[in-house]
mmCIF file of N, CA and C in Angstrom:
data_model
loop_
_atom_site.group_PDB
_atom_site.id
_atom_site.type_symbol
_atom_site.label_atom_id
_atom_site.label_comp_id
_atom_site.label_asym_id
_atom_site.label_seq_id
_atom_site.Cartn_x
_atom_site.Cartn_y
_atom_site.Cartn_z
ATOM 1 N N UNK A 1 -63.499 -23.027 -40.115
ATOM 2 C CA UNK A 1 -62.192 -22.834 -39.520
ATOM 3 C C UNK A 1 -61.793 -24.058 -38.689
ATOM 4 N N UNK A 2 -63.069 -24.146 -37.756
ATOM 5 C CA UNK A 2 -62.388 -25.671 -36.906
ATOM 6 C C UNK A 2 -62.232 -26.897 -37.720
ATOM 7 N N UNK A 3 -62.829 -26.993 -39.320
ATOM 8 C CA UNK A 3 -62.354 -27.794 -39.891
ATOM 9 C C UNK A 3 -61.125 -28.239 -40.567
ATOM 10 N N UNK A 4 -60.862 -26.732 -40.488
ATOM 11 C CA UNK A 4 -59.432 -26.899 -41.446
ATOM 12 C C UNK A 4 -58.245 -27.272 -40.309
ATOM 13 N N UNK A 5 -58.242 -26.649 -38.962
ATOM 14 C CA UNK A 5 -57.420 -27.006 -37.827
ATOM 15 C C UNK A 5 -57.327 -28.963 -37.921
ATOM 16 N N UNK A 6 -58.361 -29.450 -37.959
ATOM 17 C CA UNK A 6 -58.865 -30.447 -38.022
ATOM 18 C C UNK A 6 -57.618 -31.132 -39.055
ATOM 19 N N UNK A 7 -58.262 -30.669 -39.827
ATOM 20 C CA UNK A 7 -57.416 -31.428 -40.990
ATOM 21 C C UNK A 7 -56.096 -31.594 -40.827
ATOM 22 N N UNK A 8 -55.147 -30.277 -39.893
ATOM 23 C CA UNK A 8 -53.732 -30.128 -40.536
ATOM 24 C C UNK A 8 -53.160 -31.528 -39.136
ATOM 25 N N UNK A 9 -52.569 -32.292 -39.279
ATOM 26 C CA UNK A 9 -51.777 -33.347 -38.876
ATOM 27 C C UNK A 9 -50.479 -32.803 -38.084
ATOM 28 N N UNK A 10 -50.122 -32.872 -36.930
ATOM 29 C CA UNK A 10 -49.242 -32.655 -36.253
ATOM 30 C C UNK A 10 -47.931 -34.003 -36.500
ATOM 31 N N UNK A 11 -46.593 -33.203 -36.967
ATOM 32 C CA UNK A 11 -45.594 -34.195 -37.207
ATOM 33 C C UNK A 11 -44.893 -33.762 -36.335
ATOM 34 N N UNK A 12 -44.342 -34.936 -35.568
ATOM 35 C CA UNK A 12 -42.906 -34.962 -34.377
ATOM 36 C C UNK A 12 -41.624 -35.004 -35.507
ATOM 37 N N UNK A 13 -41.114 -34.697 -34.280
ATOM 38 C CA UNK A 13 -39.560 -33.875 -35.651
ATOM 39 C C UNK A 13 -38.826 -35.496 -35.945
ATOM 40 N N UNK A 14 -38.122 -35.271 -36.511
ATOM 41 C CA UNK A 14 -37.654 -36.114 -36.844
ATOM 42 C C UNK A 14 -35.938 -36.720 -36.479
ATOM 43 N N UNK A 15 -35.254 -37.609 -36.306
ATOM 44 C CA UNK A 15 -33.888 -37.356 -35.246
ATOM 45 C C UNK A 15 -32.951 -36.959 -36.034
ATOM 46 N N UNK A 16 -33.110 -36.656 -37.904
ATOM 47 C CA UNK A 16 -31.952 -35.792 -38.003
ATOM 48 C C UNK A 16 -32.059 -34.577 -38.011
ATOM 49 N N UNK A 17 -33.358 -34.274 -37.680
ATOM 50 C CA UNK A 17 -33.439 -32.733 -37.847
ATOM 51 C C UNK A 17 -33.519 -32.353 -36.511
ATOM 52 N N UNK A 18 -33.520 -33.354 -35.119
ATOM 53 C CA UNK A 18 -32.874 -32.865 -33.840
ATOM 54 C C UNK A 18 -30.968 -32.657 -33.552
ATOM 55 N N UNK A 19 -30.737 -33.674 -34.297
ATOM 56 C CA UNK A 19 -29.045 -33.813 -34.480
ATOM 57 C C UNK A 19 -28.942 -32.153 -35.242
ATOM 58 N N UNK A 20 -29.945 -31.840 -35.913
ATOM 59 C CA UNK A 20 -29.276 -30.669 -36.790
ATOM 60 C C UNK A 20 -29.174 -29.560 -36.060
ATOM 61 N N UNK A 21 -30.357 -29.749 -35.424
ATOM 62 C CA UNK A 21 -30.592 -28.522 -34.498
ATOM 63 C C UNK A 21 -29.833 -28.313 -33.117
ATOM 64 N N UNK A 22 -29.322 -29.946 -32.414
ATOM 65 C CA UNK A 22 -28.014 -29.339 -31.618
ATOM 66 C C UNK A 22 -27.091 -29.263 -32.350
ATOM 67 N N UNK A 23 -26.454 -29.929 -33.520
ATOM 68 C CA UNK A 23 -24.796 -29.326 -34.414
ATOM 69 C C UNK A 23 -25.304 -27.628 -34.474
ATOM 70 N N UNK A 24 -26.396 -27.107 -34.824
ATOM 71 C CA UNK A 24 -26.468 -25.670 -34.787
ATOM 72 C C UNK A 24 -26.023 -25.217 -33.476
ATOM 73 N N UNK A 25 -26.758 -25.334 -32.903
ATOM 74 C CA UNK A 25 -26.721 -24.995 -31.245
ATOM 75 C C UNK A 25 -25.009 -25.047 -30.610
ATOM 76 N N UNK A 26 -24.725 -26.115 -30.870
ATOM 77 C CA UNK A 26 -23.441 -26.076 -30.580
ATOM 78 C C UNK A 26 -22.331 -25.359 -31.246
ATOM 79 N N UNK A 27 -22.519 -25.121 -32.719
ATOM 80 C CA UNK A 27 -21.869 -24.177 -33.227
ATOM 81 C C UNK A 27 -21.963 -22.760 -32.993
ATOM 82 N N UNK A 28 -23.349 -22.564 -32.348
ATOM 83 C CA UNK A 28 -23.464 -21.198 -32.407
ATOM 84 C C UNK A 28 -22.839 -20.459 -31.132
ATOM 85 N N UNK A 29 -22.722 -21.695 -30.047
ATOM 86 C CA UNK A 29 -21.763 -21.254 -28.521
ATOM 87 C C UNK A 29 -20.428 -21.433 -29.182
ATOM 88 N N UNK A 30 -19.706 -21.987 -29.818
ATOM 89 C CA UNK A 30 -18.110 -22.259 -30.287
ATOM 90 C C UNK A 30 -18.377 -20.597 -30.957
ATOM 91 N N UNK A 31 -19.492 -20.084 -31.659
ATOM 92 C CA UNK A 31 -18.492 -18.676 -32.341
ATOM 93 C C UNK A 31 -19.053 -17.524 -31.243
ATOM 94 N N UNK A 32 -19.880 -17.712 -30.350
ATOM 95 C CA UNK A 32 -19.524 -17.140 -29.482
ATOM 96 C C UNK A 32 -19.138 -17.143 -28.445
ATOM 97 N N UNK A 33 -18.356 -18.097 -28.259
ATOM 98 C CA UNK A 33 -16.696 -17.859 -27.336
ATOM 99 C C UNK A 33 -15.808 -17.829 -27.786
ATOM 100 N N UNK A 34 -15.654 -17.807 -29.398
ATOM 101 C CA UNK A 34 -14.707 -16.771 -30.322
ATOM 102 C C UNK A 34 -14.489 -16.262 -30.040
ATOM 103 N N UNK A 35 -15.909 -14.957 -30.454
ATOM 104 C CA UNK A 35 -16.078 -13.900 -30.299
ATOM 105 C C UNK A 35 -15.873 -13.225 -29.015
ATOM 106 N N UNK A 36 -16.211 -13.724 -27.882
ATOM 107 C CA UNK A 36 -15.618 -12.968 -26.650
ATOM 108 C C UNK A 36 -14.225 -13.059 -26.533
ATOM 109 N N UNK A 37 -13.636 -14.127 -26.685
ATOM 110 C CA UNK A 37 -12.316 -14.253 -26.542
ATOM 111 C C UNK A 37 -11.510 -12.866 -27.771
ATOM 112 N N UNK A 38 -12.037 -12.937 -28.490
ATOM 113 C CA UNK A 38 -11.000 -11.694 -29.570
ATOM 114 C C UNK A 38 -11.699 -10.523 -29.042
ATOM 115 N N UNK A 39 -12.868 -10.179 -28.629
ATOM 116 C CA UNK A 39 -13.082 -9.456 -28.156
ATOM 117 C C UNK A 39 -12.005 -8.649 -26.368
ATOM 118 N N UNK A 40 -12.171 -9.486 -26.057
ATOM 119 C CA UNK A 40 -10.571 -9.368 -24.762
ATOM 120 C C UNK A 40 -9.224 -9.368 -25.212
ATOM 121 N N UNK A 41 -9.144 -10.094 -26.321
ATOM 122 C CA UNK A 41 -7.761 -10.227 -26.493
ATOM 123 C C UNK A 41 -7.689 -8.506 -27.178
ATOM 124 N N UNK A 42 -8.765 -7.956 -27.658
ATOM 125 C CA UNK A 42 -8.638 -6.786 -28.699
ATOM 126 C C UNK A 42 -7.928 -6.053 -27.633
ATOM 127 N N UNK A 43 -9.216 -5.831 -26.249
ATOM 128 C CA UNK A 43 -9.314 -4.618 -25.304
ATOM 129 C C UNK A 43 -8.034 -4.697 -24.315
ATOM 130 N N UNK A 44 -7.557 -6.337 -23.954
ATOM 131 C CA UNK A 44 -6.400 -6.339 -23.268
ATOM 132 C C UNK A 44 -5.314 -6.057 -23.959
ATOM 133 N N UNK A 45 -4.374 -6.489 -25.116
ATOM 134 C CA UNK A 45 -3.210 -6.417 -25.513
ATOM 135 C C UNK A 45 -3.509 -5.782 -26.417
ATOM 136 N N UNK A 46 -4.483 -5.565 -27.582
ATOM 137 C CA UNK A 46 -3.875 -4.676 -28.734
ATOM 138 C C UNK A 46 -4.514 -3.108 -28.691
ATOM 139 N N UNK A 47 -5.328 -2.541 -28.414
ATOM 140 C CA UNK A 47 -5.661 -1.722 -27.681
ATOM 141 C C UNK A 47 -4.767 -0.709 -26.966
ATOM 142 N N UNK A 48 -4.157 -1.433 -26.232
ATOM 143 C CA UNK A 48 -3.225 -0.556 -25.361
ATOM 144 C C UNK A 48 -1.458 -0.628 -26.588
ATOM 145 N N UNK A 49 -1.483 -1.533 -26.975
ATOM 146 C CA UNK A 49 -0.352 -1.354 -27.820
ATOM 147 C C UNK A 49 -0.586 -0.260 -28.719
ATOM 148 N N UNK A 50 -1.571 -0.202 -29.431
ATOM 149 C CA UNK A 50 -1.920 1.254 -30.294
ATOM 150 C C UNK A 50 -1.895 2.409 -29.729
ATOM 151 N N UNK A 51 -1.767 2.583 -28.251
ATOM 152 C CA UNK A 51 -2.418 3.764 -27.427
ATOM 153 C C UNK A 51 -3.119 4.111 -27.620
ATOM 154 N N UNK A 52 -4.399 3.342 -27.623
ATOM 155 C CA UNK A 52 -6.087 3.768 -27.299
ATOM 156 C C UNK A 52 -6.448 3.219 -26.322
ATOM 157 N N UNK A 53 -6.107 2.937 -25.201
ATOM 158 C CA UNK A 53 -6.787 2.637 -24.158
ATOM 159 C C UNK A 53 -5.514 2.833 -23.038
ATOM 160 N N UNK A 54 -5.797 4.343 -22.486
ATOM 161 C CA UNK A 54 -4.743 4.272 -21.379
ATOM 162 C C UNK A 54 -5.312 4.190 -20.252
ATOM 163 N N UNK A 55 -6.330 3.983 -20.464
ATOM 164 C CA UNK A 55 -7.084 3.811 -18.710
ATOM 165 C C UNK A 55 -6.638 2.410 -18.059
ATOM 166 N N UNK A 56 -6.401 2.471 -16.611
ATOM 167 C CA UNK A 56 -5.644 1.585 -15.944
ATOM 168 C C UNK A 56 -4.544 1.193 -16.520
ATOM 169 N N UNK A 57 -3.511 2.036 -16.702
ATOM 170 C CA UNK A 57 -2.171 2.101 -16.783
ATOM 171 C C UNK A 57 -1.275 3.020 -16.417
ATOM 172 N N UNK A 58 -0.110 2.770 -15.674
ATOM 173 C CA UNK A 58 0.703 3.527 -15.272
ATOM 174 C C UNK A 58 0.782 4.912 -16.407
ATOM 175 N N UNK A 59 1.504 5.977 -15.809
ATOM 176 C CA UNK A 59 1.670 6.817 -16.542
ATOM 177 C C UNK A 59 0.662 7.764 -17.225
ATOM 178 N N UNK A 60 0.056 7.670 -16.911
ATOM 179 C CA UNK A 60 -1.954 8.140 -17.690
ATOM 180 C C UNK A 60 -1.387 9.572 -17.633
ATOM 181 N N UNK A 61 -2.000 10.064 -18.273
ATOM 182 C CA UNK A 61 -1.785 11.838 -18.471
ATOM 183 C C UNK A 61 -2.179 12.287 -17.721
ATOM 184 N N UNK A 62 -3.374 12.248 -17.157
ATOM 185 C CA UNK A 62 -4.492 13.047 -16.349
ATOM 186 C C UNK A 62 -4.304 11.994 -15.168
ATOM 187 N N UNK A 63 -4.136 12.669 -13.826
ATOM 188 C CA UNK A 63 -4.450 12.088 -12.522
ATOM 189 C C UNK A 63 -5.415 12.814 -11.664
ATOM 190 N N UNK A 64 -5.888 12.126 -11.021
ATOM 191 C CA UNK A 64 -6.980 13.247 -10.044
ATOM 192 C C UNK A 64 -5.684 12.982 -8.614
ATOM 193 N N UNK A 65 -5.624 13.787 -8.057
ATOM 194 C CA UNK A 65 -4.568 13.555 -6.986
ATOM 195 C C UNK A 65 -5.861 14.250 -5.843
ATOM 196 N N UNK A 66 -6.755 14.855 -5.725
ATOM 197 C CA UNK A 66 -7.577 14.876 -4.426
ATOM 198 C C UNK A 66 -8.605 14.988 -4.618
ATOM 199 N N UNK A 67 -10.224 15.017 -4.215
ATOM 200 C CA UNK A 67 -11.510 15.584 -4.603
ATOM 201 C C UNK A 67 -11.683 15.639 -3.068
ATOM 202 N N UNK A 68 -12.386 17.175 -3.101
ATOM 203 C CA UNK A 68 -13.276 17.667 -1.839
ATOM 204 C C UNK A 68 -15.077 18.278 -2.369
ATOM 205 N N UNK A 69 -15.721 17.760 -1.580
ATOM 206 C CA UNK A 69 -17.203 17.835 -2.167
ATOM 207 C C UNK A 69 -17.569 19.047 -0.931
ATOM 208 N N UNK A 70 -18.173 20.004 -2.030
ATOM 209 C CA UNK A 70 -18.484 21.456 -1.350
ATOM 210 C C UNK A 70 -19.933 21.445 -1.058
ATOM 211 N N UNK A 71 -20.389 20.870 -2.326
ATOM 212 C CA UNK A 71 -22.114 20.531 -1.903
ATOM 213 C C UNK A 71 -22.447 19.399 -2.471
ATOM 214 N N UNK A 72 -24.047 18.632 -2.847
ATOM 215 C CA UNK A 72 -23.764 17.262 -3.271
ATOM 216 C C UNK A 72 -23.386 17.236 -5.064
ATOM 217 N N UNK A 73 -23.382 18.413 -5.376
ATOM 218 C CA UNK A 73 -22.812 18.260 -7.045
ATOM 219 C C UNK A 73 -21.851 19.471 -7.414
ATOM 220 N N UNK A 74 -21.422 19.911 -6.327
ATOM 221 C CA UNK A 74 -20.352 21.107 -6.382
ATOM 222 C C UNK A 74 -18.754 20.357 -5.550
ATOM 223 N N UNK A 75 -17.944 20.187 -7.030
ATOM 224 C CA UNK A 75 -16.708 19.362 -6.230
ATOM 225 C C UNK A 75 -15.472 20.705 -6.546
ATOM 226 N N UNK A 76 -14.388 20.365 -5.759
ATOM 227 C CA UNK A 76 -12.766 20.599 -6.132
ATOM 228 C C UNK A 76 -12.027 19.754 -5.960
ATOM 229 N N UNK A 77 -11.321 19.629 -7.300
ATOM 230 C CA UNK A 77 -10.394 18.431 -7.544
ATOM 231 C C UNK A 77 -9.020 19.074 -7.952
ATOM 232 N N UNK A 78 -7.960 17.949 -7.241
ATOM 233 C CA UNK A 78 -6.480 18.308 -7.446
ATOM 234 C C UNK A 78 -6.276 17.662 -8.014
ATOM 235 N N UNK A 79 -5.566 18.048 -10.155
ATOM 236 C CA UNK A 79 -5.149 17.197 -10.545
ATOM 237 C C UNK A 79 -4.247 17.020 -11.587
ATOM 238 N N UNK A 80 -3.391 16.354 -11.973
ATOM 239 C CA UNK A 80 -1.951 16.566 -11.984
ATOM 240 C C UNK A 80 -1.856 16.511 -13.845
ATOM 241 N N UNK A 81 -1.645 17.181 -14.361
ATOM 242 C CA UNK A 81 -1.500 17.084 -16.276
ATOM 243 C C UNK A 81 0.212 16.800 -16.418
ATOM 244 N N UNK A 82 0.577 16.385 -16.377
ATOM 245 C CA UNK A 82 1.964 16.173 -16.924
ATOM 246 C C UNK A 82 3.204 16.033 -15.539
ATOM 247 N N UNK A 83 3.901 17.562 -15.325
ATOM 248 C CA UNK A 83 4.134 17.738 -14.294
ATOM 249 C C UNK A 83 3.326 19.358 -13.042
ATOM 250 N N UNK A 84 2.789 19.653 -14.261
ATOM 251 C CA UNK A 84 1.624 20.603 -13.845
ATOM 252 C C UNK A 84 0.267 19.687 -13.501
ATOM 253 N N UNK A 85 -0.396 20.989 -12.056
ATOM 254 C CA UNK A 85 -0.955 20.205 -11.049
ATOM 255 C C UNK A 85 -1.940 21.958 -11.049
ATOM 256 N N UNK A 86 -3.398 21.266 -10.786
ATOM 257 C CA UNK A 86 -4.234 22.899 -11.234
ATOM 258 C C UNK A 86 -5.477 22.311 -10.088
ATOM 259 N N UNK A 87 -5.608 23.243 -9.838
ATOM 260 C CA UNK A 87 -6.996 22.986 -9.339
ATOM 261 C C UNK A 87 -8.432 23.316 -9.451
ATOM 262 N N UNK A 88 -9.421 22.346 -9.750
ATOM 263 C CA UNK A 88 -10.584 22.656 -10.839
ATOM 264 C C UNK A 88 -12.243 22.566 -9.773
ATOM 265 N N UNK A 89 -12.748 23.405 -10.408
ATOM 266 C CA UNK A 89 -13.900 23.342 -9.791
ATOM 267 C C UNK A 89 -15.062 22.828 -10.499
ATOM 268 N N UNK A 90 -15.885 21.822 -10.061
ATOM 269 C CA UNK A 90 -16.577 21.526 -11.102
ATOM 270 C C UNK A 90 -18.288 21.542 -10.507
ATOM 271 N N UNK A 91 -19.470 21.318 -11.220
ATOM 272 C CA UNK A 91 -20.715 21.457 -11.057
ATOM 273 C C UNK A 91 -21.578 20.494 -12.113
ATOM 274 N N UNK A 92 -22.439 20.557 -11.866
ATOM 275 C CA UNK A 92 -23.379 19.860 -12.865
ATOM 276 C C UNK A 92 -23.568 19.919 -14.308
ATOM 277 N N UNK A 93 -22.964 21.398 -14.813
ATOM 278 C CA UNK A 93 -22.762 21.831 -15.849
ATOM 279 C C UNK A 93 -21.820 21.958 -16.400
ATOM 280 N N UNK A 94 -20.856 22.305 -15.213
ATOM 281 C CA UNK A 94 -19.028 22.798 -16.195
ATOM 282 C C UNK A 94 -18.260 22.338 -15.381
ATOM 283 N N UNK A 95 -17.088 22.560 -15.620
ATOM 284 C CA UNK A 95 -16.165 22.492 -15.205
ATOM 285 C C UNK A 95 -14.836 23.178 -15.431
ATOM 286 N N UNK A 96 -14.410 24.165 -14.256
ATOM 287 C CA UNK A 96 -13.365 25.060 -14.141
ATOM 288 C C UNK A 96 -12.036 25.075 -13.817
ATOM 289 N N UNK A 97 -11.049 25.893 -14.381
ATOM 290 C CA UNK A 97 -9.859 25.837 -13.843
ATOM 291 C C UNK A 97 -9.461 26.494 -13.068
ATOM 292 N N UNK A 98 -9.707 26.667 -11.611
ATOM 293 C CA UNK A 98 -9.556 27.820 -10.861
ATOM 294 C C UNK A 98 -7.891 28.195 -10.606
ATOM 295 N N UNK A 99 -6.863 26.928 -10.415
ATOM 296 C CA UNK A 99 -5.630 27.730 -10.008
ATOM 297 C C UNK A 99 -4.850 26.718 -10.357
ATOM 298 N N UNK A 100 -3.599 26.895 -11.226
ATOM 299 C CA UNK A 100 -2.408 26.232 -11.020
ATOM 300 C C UNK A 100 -1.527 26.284 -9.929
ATOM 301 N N UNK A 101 -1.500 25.175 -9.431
ATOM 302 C CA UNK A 101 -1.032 24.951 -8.100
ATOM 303 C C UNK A 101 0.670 24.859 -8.273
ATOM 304 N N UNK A 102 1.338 25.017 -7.524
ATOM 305 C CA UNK A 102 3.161 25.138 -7.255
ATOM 306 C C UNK A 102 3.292 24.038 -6.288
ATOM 307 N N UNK A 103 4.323 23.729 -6.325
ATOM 308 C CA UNK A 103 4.879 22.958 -5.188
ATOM 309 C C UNK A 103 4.407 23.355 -3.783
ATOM 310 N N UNK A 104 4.894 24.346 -3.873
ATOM 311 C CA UNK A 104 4.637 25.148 -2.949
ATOM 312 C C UNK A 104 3.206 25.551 -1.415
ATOM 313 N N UNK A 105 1.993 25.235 -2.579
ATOM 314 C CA UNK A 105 1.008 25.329 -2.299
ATOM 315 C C UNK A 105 0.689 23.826 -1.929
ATOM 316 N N UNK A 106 1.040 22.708 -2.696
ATOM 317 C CA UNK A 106 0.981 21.291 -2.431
ATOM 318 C C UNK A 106 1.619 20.674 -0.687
ATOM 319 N N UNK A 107 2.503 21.439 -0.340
ATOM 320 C CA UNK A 107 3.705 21.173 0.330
ATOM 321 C C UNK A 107 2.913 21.814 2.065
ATOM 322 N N UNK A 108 2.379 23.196 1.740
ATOM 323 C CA UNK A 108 2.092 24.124 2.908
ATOM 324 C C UNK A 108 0.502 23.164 3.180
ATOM 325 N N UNK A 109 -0.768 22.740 2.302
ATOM 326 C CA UNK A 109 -1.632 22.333 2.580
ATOM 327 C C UNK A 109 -1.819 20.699 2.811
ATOM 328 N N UNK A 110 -0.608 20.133 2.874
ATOM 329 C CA UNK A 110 -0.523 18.445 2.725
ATOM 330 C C UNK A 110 -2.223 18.011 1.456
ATOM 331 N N UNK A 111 -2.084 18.668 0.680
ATOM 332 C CA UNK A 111 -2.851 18.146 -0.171
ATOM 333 C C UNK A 111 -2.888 17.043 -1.047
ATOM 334 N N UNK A 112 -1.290 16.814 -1.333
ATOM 335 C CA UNK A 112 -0.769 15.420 -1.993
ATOM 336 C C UNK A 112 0.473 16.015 -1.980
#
């Protein structure tokens, strides 16, 4: 075995096959900052033009308008679907609709 180690000849690379290996190198950062770039351009402008991505945008369907924490995984949240406004109870497991709220009820508890 230590003879055959012996035998095999160590070759230093050679300078076009270092030139090759940064033109790789360098090509391979140009397609990926392509790729991130269409990747943002997807999630910023076309994305939201399709309406698939309404998160952080005006108008969103669903608002949370209050959360009160009852215990450390027992919440109630005020929150607004359209122009209906309900109030939900939620837990580790589910999550409930305990009451559609009125103006009314919004107005007497300064809740929002």
């Amino acid at each position: 075995m230590l003879a055959l180690l012996l035998q095999l000849s160590v070759e230093l690379p050679k300078a076009e096959d270092v030139e090759n290996i940064t033109t790789l190198l360098i090509k391979m950062v140009v397609v990926l900052v392509v790729v991130c770039v269409g990747a943002w351009v997807t999630i910023k402008f076309l994305l939201p033009r399709l309406g698939m991505a309404k998160f952080g945008r005006q108008g969103r369907a669903v608002e949370v308008l209050g959360r009160f924490n009852l215990e450390p995984k027992k919440l109630l949240w005020i929150v607004r679907v359209g122009q209906r406004r309900f109030l939900l109870g939620s837990t580790e497991a589910q999550i409930n609709c305990m009451a559609e709220l009125t103006a009314k009820d919004l107005e007497d508890g300064d809740a929002v």
